[in-house]
Short mmCIF file of C-alpha atoms and ligand atoms in Angstrom, two decimals:
data_model
loop_
_atom_site.label_atom_id
_atom_site.label_comp_id
_atom_site.label_asym_id
_atom_site.label_seq_id
_atom_site.Cartn_x
_atom_site.Cartn_y
_atom_site.Cartn_z
CA UNK A 1 0.00 0.00 0.00
CA UNK A 2 1.20 3.54 -0.74
CA UNK A 3 0.51 6.49 1.52
CA UNK A 4 -1.45 9.31 -0.02
CA UNK A 5 1.32 11.66 1.16
CA UNK A 6 3.64 9.91 -1.30
CA UNK A 7 1.16 10.22 -4.15
CA UNK A 8 0.32 13.91 -3.83
CA UNK A 9 3.01 16.04 -5.45
CA UNK A 10 5.31 17.48 -2.75
CA UNK A 11 5.00 21.06 -4.02
CA UNK A 12 1.20 20.78 -3.72
CA UNK A 13 1.47 19.38 -0.19
CA UNK A 14 3.52 22.46 0.74
CA UNK A 15 0.97 25.06 -0.38
CA UNK A 16 -0.62 27.06 2.42
CA UNK A 17 -4.36 26.93 1.77
CA UNK A 18 -5.99 30.17 0.62
CA UNK A 19 -8.51 31.22 3.25
CA UNK A 20 -11.25 33.28 1.58
CA UNK A 21 -13.59 35.59 3.49
CA UNK A 22 -16.35 33.41 4.94
CA UNK A 23 -20.02 33.80 3.97
CA UNK A 24 -22.24 35.17 6.74
CA UNK A 25 -24.09 31.85 7.15
CA UNK A 26 -20.83 30.02 7.80
CA UNK A 27 -19.77 32.50 10.50
CA UNK A 28 -23.21 32.36 12.10
CA UNK A 29 -23.04 28.56 12.15
CA UNK A 30 -19.54 28.55 13.65
CA UNK A 31 -20.22 31.16 16.33
CA UNK A 32 -23.78 30.11 17.09
CA UNK A 33 -24.53 33.81 17.57
CA UNK A 34 -28.04 35.00 16.85
CA UNK A 35 -27.08 38.52 15.76
CA UNK A 36 -27.18 40.36 12.47
CA UNK A 37 -23.92 40.09 10.53
CA UNK A 38 -22.50 42.56 8.03
CA UNK A 39 -19.95 41.11 5.65
CA UNK A 40 -17.44 43.74 4.61
CA UNK A 41 -14.68 41.23 3.95
CA UNK A 42 -14.69 40.27 0.26
CA UNK A 43 -15.37 43.49 -1.69
CA UNK A 44 -18.73 42.35 -2.99
CA UNK A 45 -21.24 44.82 -4.40
CA UNK A 46 -23.72 45.10 -1.54
CA UNK A 47 -26.23 47.02 -3.67
CA UNK A 48 -27.12 43.57 -4.99
CA UNK A 49 -27.29 42.00 -8.44
CA UNK A 50 -27.67 44.12 -11.59
CA UNK A 51 -31.46 44.02 -12.25
CA UNK A 52 -30.89 43.47 -15.97
CA UNK A 53 -28.56 40.53 -15.23
CA UNK A 54 -31.04 39.11 -12.71
CA UNK A 55 -33.86 39.19 -15.24
CA UNK A 56 -31.73 37.29 -17.76
CA UNK A 57 -30.70 34.75 -15.10
CA UNK A 58 -34.34 34.07 -14.20
CA UNK A 59 -35.27 33.57 -17.85
CA UNK A 60 -32.41 31.10 -18.29
CA UNK A 61 -33.20 28.96 -15.23
CA UNK A 62 -35.41 26.49 -17.04
CA UNK A 63 -32.62 25.71 -19.50
CA UNK A 64 -30.31 24.51 -16.78
CA UNK A 65 -30.62 20.89 -17.88
CA UNK A 66 -28.42 21.77 -20.88
CA UNK A 67 -24.66 22.12 -20.59
CA UNK A 68 -23.59 25.72 -21.16
CA UNK A 69 -21.98 26.87 -24.40
CA UNK A 70 -18.33 26.11 -23.83
CA UNK A 71 -17.26 28.79 -26.32
CA UNK A 72 -19.18 31.53 -24.42
CA UNK A 73 -20.19 32.76 -27.87
CA UNK A 74 -22.74 35.41 -26.90
CA UNK A 75 -20.79 36.62 -23.87
CA UNK A 76 -17.70 37.08 -26.02
CA UNK A 77 -19.76 38.77 -28.71
CA UNK A 78 -21.13 41.24 -26.16
CA UNK A 79 -17.65 41.97 -24.81
CA UNK A 80 -16.29 42.24 -28.30
CA UNK A 81 -18.84 44.93 -29.15
CA UNK A 82 -18.16 46.79 -25.91
CA UNK A 83 -14.36 46.71 -26.03
CA UNK A 84 -13.56 46.47 -29.74
CA UNK A 85 -11.53 43.24 -29.60
CA UNK A 86 -12.37 40.18 -31.69
CA UNK A 87 -13.71 37.16 -29.77
CA UNK A 88 -10.47 35.24 -30.39
CA UNK A 89 -8.67 37.78 -28.19
CA UNK A 90 -11.09 37.22 -25.30
CA UNK A 91 -10.71 34.53 -22.62
CA UNK A 92 -13.58 33.72 -20.32
CA UNK A 93 -13.19 32.03 -16.96
CA UNK A 94 -15.07 30.78 -13.94
CA UNK A 95 -14.14 34.04 -12.28
CA UNK A 96 -10.95 35.92 -13.11
CA UNK A 97 -9.32 33.55 -10.64
CA UNK A 98 -9.68 30.68 -13.10
CA UNK A 99 -7.78 32.66 -15.73
CA UNK A 100 -5.04 33.48 -13.20
CA UNK A 101 -4.62 29.78 -12.41
CA UNK A 102 -4.74 28.88 -16.11
CA UNK A 103 -2.09 31.50 -16.93
CA UNK A 104 0.06 29.67 -14.40
CA UNK A 105 -0.58 26.32 -16.12
CA UNK A 106 0.10 27.77 -19.55
CA UNK A 107 3.26 29.76 -18.77
CA UNK A 108 4.88 28.51 -15.59
CA UNK A 109 6.80 25.37 -14.67
CA UNK A 110 9.87 24.39 -12.65
CA UNK A 111 12.70 26.84 -13.37
CA UNK A 112 10.34 29.61 -14.44
CA UNK A 113 9.79 32.78 -12.44
CA UNK A 114 6.93 35.19 -11.87
CA UNK A 115 6.97 38.53 -10.10
CA UNK A 116 4.31 40.15 -7.93
CA UNK A 117 4.06 43.03 -5.49
CA UNK A 118 3.42 42.37 -1.82
CA UNK A 119 0.84 42.77 -0.48
CA UNK A 120 -1.24 41.98 -3.54
CA UNK A 121 -3.82 39.44 -4.68
CA UNK A 122 -2.85 36.06 -3.25
CA UNK A 123 -3.78 34.02 -6.30
CA UNK A 124 -0.59 35.15 -8.08
CA UNK A 125 1.35 33.36 -5.36
CA UNK A 126 -0.84 30.29 -5.67
CA UNK A 127 -0.37 30.24 -9.47
CA UNK A 128 3.39 29.96 -8.84
CA UNK A 129 2.99 27.34 -6.14
CA UNK A 130 0.68 25.01 -8.07
CA UNK A 131 3.10 25.05 -10.99
CA UNK A 132 6.18 24.47 -8.83
CA UNK A 133 7.77 27.65 -10.18
CA UNK A 134 9.61 30.46 -8.42
CA UNK A 135 7.83 33.55 -7.17
CA UNK A 136 9.59 36.85 -6.59
CA UNK A 137 7.59 39.03 -4.28
CA UNK A 138 8.52 42.72 -4.07
CA UNK A 139 7.58 44.82 -1.08
CA UNK A 140 7.46 48.57 -0.61
CA UNK A 141 7.17 50.32 2.77
CA UNK A 142 4.13 52.27 1.51
CA UNK A 143 2.38 49.11 0.25
CA UNK A 144 2.55 50.27 -3.37
CA UNK A 145 3.82 48.37 -6.41
CA UNK A 146 7.53 49.21 -6.65
CA UNK A 147 7.52 49.12 -10.44
CA UNK A 148 11.20 50.06 -10.93
CA UNK A 149 12.23 47.20 -8.62
CA UNK A 150 9.77 44.82 -10.25
CA UNK A 151 11.21 45.70 -13.68
CA UNK A 152 14.73 45.21 -12.33
CA UNK A 153 13.79 41.70 -11.15
CA UNK A 154 12.86 40.59 -14.68
CA UNK A 155 15.44 38.13 -16.02
CA UNK A 156 15.65 35.41 -18.67
CA UNK A 157 13.61 33.03 -16.49
CA UNK A 158 10.76 35.48 -15.89
CA UNK A 159 7.50 34.48 -17.57
CA UNK A 160 4.89 36.68 -15.86
CA UNK A 161 4.77 39.98 -14.00
CA UNK A 162 1.46 40.44 -12.18
CA UNK A 163 0.29 44.02 -11.80
CA UNK A 164 -2.86 44.50 -9.78
CA UNK A 165 -4.28 47.93 -10.53
CA UNK A 166 -6.04 49.14 -8.42
CA UNK A 167 -4.30 46.79 -6.05
CA UNK A 168 -6.08 44.39 -3.74
CA UNK A 169 -5.77 44.70 -0.71
CA UNK A 170 -4.41 48.28 -0.70
CA UNK A 171 -6.75 50.11 -3.13
CA UNK A 172 -3.69 51.99 -4.44
CA UNK A 173 -3.39 52.87 -8.12
CA UNK A 174 -0.53 53.04 -10.60
CA UNK A 175 -0.69 55.91 -13.07
CA UNK A 176 -0.49 55.69 -16.86
CA UNK A 177 3.00 57.27 -16.79
CA UNK A 178 4.30 54.86 -14.15
CA UNK A 179 3.00 51.87 -16.09
CA UNK A 180 4.37 53.22 -19.35
CA UNK A 181 7.86 53.63 -17.90
CA UNK A 182 7.66 50.07 -16.58
CA UNK A 183 6.51 48.71 -19.96
CA UNK A 184 9.45 50.41 -21.67
CA UNK A 185 11.96 48.75 -19.35
CA UNK A 186 10.34 45.31 -19.50
CA UNK A 187 10.21 45.59 -23.28
CA UNK A 188 8.18 42.41 -23.84
CA UNK A 189 10.75 40.14 -22.21
CA UNK A 190 7.87 38.40 -20.42
CA UNK A 191 4.08 38.53 -20.18
CA UNK A 192 2.69 41.42 -18.15
CA UNK A 193 -0.72 40.69 -16.64
CA UNK A 194 -2.75 43.71 -15.59
CA UNK A 195 -5.37 42.52 -13.14
CA UNK A 196 -8.06 45.20 -13.29
CA UNK A 197 -10.76 43.57 -11.15
CA UNK A 198 -11.62 47.03 -9.77
CA UNK A 199 -11.01 49.23 -12.84
CA UNK A 200 -14.52 50.66 -12.95
CA UNK A 201 -14.20 52.06 -9.43
CA UNK A 202 -11.22 54.26 -10.31
CA UNK A 203 -11.92 57.95 -9.78
CA UNK A 204 -8.60 59.47 -10.85
CA UNK A 205 -8.15 60.44 -14.48
CA UNK A 206 -4.55 59.25 -14.85
CA UNK A 207 -5.46 55.55 -14.80
CA UNK A 208 -3.73 53.66 -17.64
CA UNK A 209 -5.63 52.34 -20.66
CA UNK A 210 -3.79 49.02 -20.69
CA UNK A 211 -5.96 47.62 -23.49
CA UNK A 212 -3.81 49.88 -25.69
CA UNK A 213 -0.85 47.58 -25.03
CA UNK A 214 -2.92 44.64 -26.27
CA UNK A 215 -3.89 46.69 -29.35
CA UNK A 216 -0.17 47.38 -29.92
CA UNK A 217 0.43 43.59 -29.81
CA UNK A 218 2.58 43.75 -26.72
CA UNK A 219 2.94 40.70 -24.43
CA UNK A 220 0.08 41.83 -22.24
CA UNK A 221 -3.09 40.34 -20.85
CA UNK A 222 -5.73 42.45 -19.09
CA UNK A 223 -8.00 40.67 -16.59
CA UNK A 224 -11.36 41.92 -15.36
CA UNK A 225 -14.33 40.53 -13.49
CA UNK A 226 -18.09 40.96 -13.27
CA UNK A 227 -18.09 39.81 -9.64
CA UNK A 228 -18.05 43.30 -8.18
CA UNK A 229 -19.37 45.83 -10.63
CA UNK A 230 -22.43 43.80 -11.71
CA UNK A 231 -22.93 42.14 -8.32
CA UNK A 232 -22.28 38.67 -9.76
CA UNK A 233 -19.73 37.36 -7.25
CA UNK A 234 -21.78 34.22 -6.60
CA UNK A 235 -22.06 33.35 -10.26
CA UNK A 236 -18.33 33.28 -11.07
CA UNK A 237 -17.42 34.92 -14.36
CA UNK A 238 -14.41 36.96 -15.40
CA UNK A 239 -12.51 37.65 -18.60
CA UNK A 240 -9.15 38.44 -20.08
CA UNK A 241 -8.15 40.37 -23.19
CA UNK A 242 -4.85 39.38 -24.74
CA UNK A 243 -2.95 38.06 -27.76
CA UNK A 244 -4.72 35.39 -29.85
CA UNK A 245 -2.03 32.79 -29.23
CA UNK A 246 -2.29 33.16 -25.47
CA UNK A 247 -6.10 33.08 -25.57
CA UNK A 248 -6.03 29.83 -27.52
CA UNK A 249 -3.44 28.32 -25.15
CA UNK A 250 -5.64 29.24 -22.18
CA UNK A 251 -8.58 27.57 -23.91
CA UNK A 252 -6.62 24.29 -24.00
CA UNK A 253 -6.32 24.06 -20.22
CA UNK A 254 -9.73 25.48 -19.28
CA UNK A 255 -12.01 22.71 -18.03
CA UNK A 256 -14.98 22.06 -20.33
CA UNK A 257 -18.06 24.17 -19.53
CA UNK A 258 -16.28 26.02 -16.74
CA UNK A 259 -18.34 29.17 -17.34
CA UNK A 260 -21.95 28.34 -16.46
CA UNK A 261 -24.92 29.31 -18.58
CA UNK A 262 -26.48 31.68 -16.01
CA UNK A 263 -23.22 33.63 -15.83
CA UNK A 264 -23.06 33.89 -19.62
CA UNK A 265 -26.56 35.32 -20.04
CA UNK A 266 -26.10 37.52 -16.99
CA UNK A 267 -23.17 39.41 -18.45
CA UNK A 268 -24.74 39.86 -21.86
CA UNK A 269 -27.62 41.66 -20.13
CA UNK A 270 -25.55 43.19 -17.35
CA UNK A 271 -23.10 44.87 -19.72
CA UNK A 272 -26.02 47.06 -20.80
CA UNK A 273 -26.99 47.96 -17.24
CA UNK A 274 -25.39 51.42 -17.24
CA UNK A 275 -27.81 52.61 -14.57
CA UNK A 276 -26.76 49.94 -12.07
CA UNK A 277 -23.07 50.44 -12.82
CA UNK A 278 -23.45 54.21 -12.36
CA UNK A 279 -25.27 53.75 -9.05
CA UNK A 280 -22.59 51.37 -7.83
CA UNK A 281 -19.75 53.73 -8.69
CA UNK A 282 -21.45 56.84 -7.32
CA UNK A 283 -22.23 55.19 -4.00
CA UNK A 284 -18.66 53.95 -3.64
CA UNK A 285 -17.15 57.37 -4.38
CA UNK A 286 -19.49 59.08 -1.94
CA UNK A 287 -19.03 56.54 0.81
CA UNK A 288 -15.25 56.42 0.55
CA UNK A 289 -15.23 60.07 1.60
CA UNK A 290 -17.25 59.06 4.64
CA UNK A 291 -14.55 56.46 5.40
CA UNK A 292 -11.82 59.09 5.08
CA UNK A 293 -13.58 61.50 7.46
CA UNK A 294 -14.44 58.82 10.02
CA UNK A 295 -10.92 57.37 9.96
CA UNK A 296 -9.57 60.91 10.53
CA UNK A 297 -12.00 61.40 13.43
CA UNK A 298 -10.86 58.15 15.07
CA UNK A 299 -7.17 58.81 14.40
CA UNK A 300 -6.72 55.79 12.12
CA UNK A 301 -4.41 56.00 9.12
CA UNK A 302 -5.77 54.69 5.81
CA UNK A 303 -4.68 54.43 2.21
CA UNK A 304 -6.72 56.60 -0.17
CA UNK A 305 -8.50 54.10 -2.38
CA UNK A 306 -9.45 53.75 -6.03
CA UNK A 307 -11.42 50.56 -5.40
CA UNK A 308 -14.55 49.51 -3.49
CA UNK A 309 -12.60 48.71 -0.34
CA UNK A 310 -10.20 50.52 1.93
CA UNK A 311 -7.15 49.47 3.94
CA UNK A 312 -7.15 50.95 7.42
CA UNK A 313 -4.40 50.94 10.02
CA UNK A 314 -6.01 50.30 13.41
CA UNK A 315 -2.67 50.34 15.21
CA UNK A 316 -3.70 47.08 16.89
CA UNK A 317 -3.06 43.41 16.06
CA UNK A 318 -5.55 42.72 13.25
CA UNK A 319 -6.30 39.25 14.63
CA UNK A 320 -7.66 40.89 17.77
CA UNK A 321 -9.54 43.53 15.80
CA UNK A 322 -11.03 40.88 13.51
CA UNK A 323 -12.21 38.72 16.44
CA UNK A 324 -13.60 41.71 18.31
CA UNK A 325 -15.53 43.02 15.30
CA UNK A 326 -16.80 39.54 14.49
CA UNK A 327 -18.47 39.29 17.88
CA UNK A 328 -20.15 42.63 17.09
CA UNK A 329 -21.46 41.23 13.81
CA UNK A 330 -18.95 42.97 11.51
CA UNK A 331 -16.76 40.87 9.22
CA UNK A 332 -13.62 42.46 7.75
CA UNK A 333 -10.44 41.07 6.18
CA UNK A 334 -7.61 41.05 8.72
CA UNK A 335 -4.25 42.26 7.45
CA UNK A 336 -2.16 39.55 9.11
CA UNK A 337 -3.21 37.31 6.21
CA UNK A 338 -1.30 39.53 3.78
CA UNK A 339 1.54 40.63 6.01
CA UNK A 340 0.03 43.90 7.21
CA UNK A 341 -0.50 42.95 10.86
CA UNK A 342 -2.12 46.15 12.14
CA UNK A 343 -4.36 46.80 9.13
CA UNK A 344 -7.85 45.68 8.16
CA UNK A 345 -9.40 45.77 4.70
CA UNK A 346 -13.02 46.84 4.67
CA UNK A 347 -15.56 46.76 1.82
CA UNK A 348 -17.12 50.16 1.18
CA UNK A 349 -20.81 49.32 1.46
CA UNK A 350 -24.11 51.16 2.02
CA UNK A 351 -24.08 54.19 4.32
CA UNK A 352 -25.98 52.20 6.92
CA UNK A 353 -23.46 49.34 6.95
CA UNK A 354 -20.53 51.75 6.88
CA UNK A 355 -21.96 53.52 9.95
CA UNK A 356 -22.30 50.16 11.67
CA UNK A 357 -18.66 49.43 10.90
CA UNK A 358 -17.53 52.72 12.45
CA UNK A 359 -19.72 52.28 15.53
CA UNK A 360 -18.19 48.82 16.02
CA UNK A 361 -14.58 49.82 15.37
CA UNK A 362 -14.89 52.83 17.68
CA UNK A 363 -15.96 50.51 20.48
CA UNK A 364 -13.31 47.94 19.53
CA UNK A 365 -10.56 50.56 19.69
CA UNK A 366 -11.65 51.55 23.19
CA UNK A 367 -11.68 47.92 24.28
CA UNK A 368 -8.36 46.94 22.69
CA UNK A 369 -6.14 50.03 22.97
C1 PLP X 401 -7.42 41.64 -7.72
C2 PLP X 401 -8.40 40.56 -7.95
N1 PLP X 401 -8.28 39.82 -9.04
C3 PLP X 401 -9.14 38.83 -9.30
C4 PLP X 401 -10.16 38.55 -8.43
C5 PLP X 401 -11.05 37.41 -8.72
O1 PLP X 401 -12.20 37.75 -9.35
P1 PLP X 401 -13.31 36.65 -9.62
O2 PLP X 401 -14.29 36.77 -8.52
O3 PLP X 401 -13.84 37.03 -10.95
O4 PLP X 401 -12.63 35.32 -9.64
C6 PLP X 401 -10.33 39.30 -7.28
C7 PLP X 401 -11.41 38.98 -6.37
O5 PLP X 401 -11.46 39.33 -5.23
C8 PLP X 401 -9.41 40.33 -7.02
O6 PLP X 401 -9.50 41.06 -5.92
#
C-alpha cells in the first residue's frame, strides 16, 4: 500500500491553503450567535445583483438541464462589441481567478519565475505554487507596487509579472506614466498581466488604458471581473483580453463548460446595465469620503483608495480587531493574512453598513487600545 502523502506532489502538499472571506451563514453557524452580521470582507457589491442581469438569469433557469456553451459565444460577442476586440482575443473564466490559475498552467513550470508586489492578490502566489515555479515578491514600505524594482527583477527566467491595478488589498493605483515607464523597461521580455478587477471604481483620471498595449500587440493580458461591478460574485465569471495565441493556449487548459450558462446570459444583459453600474460607482465614491472622514475622526491611518474597499491601520493586532468586530457582527479582512499585521481591509458598502462598521470599530478601539 502507498501512503497518499507519497502520491500527492510534494509542491502541492507544501501550499498554504488560501482562506477566503467566509459567507455570513458560515460564520453564524460557527459562532452560534443569533445577531445580524454585516460582511465587509470580500469586496462584494452590496447594492445587490444588476437588475438586468437578474432578469436574464431568471429567464435562463429552465434551460439549466443543458450544458452551457463552452465557447461563451454570446458573452464574447457582447464583450467584443463593448471593447472592440475580436472574440479570439477574449478569454472567459469561472471568475478571473480561473484565468489566473490557467495563466500559471500555460506559462509557468519548474525553473520559471513570476513577479508580484506584496501585499497583492494572493492568487498570483498560488499560481506559482501550483506550478512548482519560483515567485519573486517585491515589497514597498508604503504598500505600493515598486515598479522600478519589479522591472529590475525581470530576467531570462521570468515568464509573468502580475500588476494589480487598483491593487487588492491596498486600493492603491498606478498611473499611466508609471506603467508606461515600466513597460518600456520590461520591453516584452515576459508577459505582463494587468489585473483590473476594480477598474470601474477608479476615480482618478490618470489611470492607464492598458488595453492599448494589447492593441499594440505587446505581451500583455488584461483581466477583469463581473463579480463586483455587476454584483455577480456568486455566479463566477471573469474575462481576459490578450494576444490570440495566449487566448487559444488558455482555452486548452480550461475545463470544459467552466463558465456556467447563467453567468453567460447575466453578463450579456448586465453589460447594458449602465444605470446599475453608475449607481454602484457613485455610491462607492461618496461613501469612501465618509470612510476618510471617520478614519480621521478616530485617528486611524488609511490608504486613499481607487477601489470599493479601503485598507485601514487600526494600530492594533488585526487578529484581535477581527475577532472583536466579528463578535459585534462585523466581518472584515484582517491584514495579518497579507503581512500587514495592524491593518484591516473593509468593503465600502451602504451608508448604513458603513456607519455600523464605524460604531463597532470605535468601540473595539476603546476595548483593545
Ligand atoms: C485583484 C483581484 N483579481 C481577481 C479577483 C477574482 O475575481 P473573480 O471573482 O472574478 O474570480 C479578485 C477577487 O477578489 C481580485 O481582488
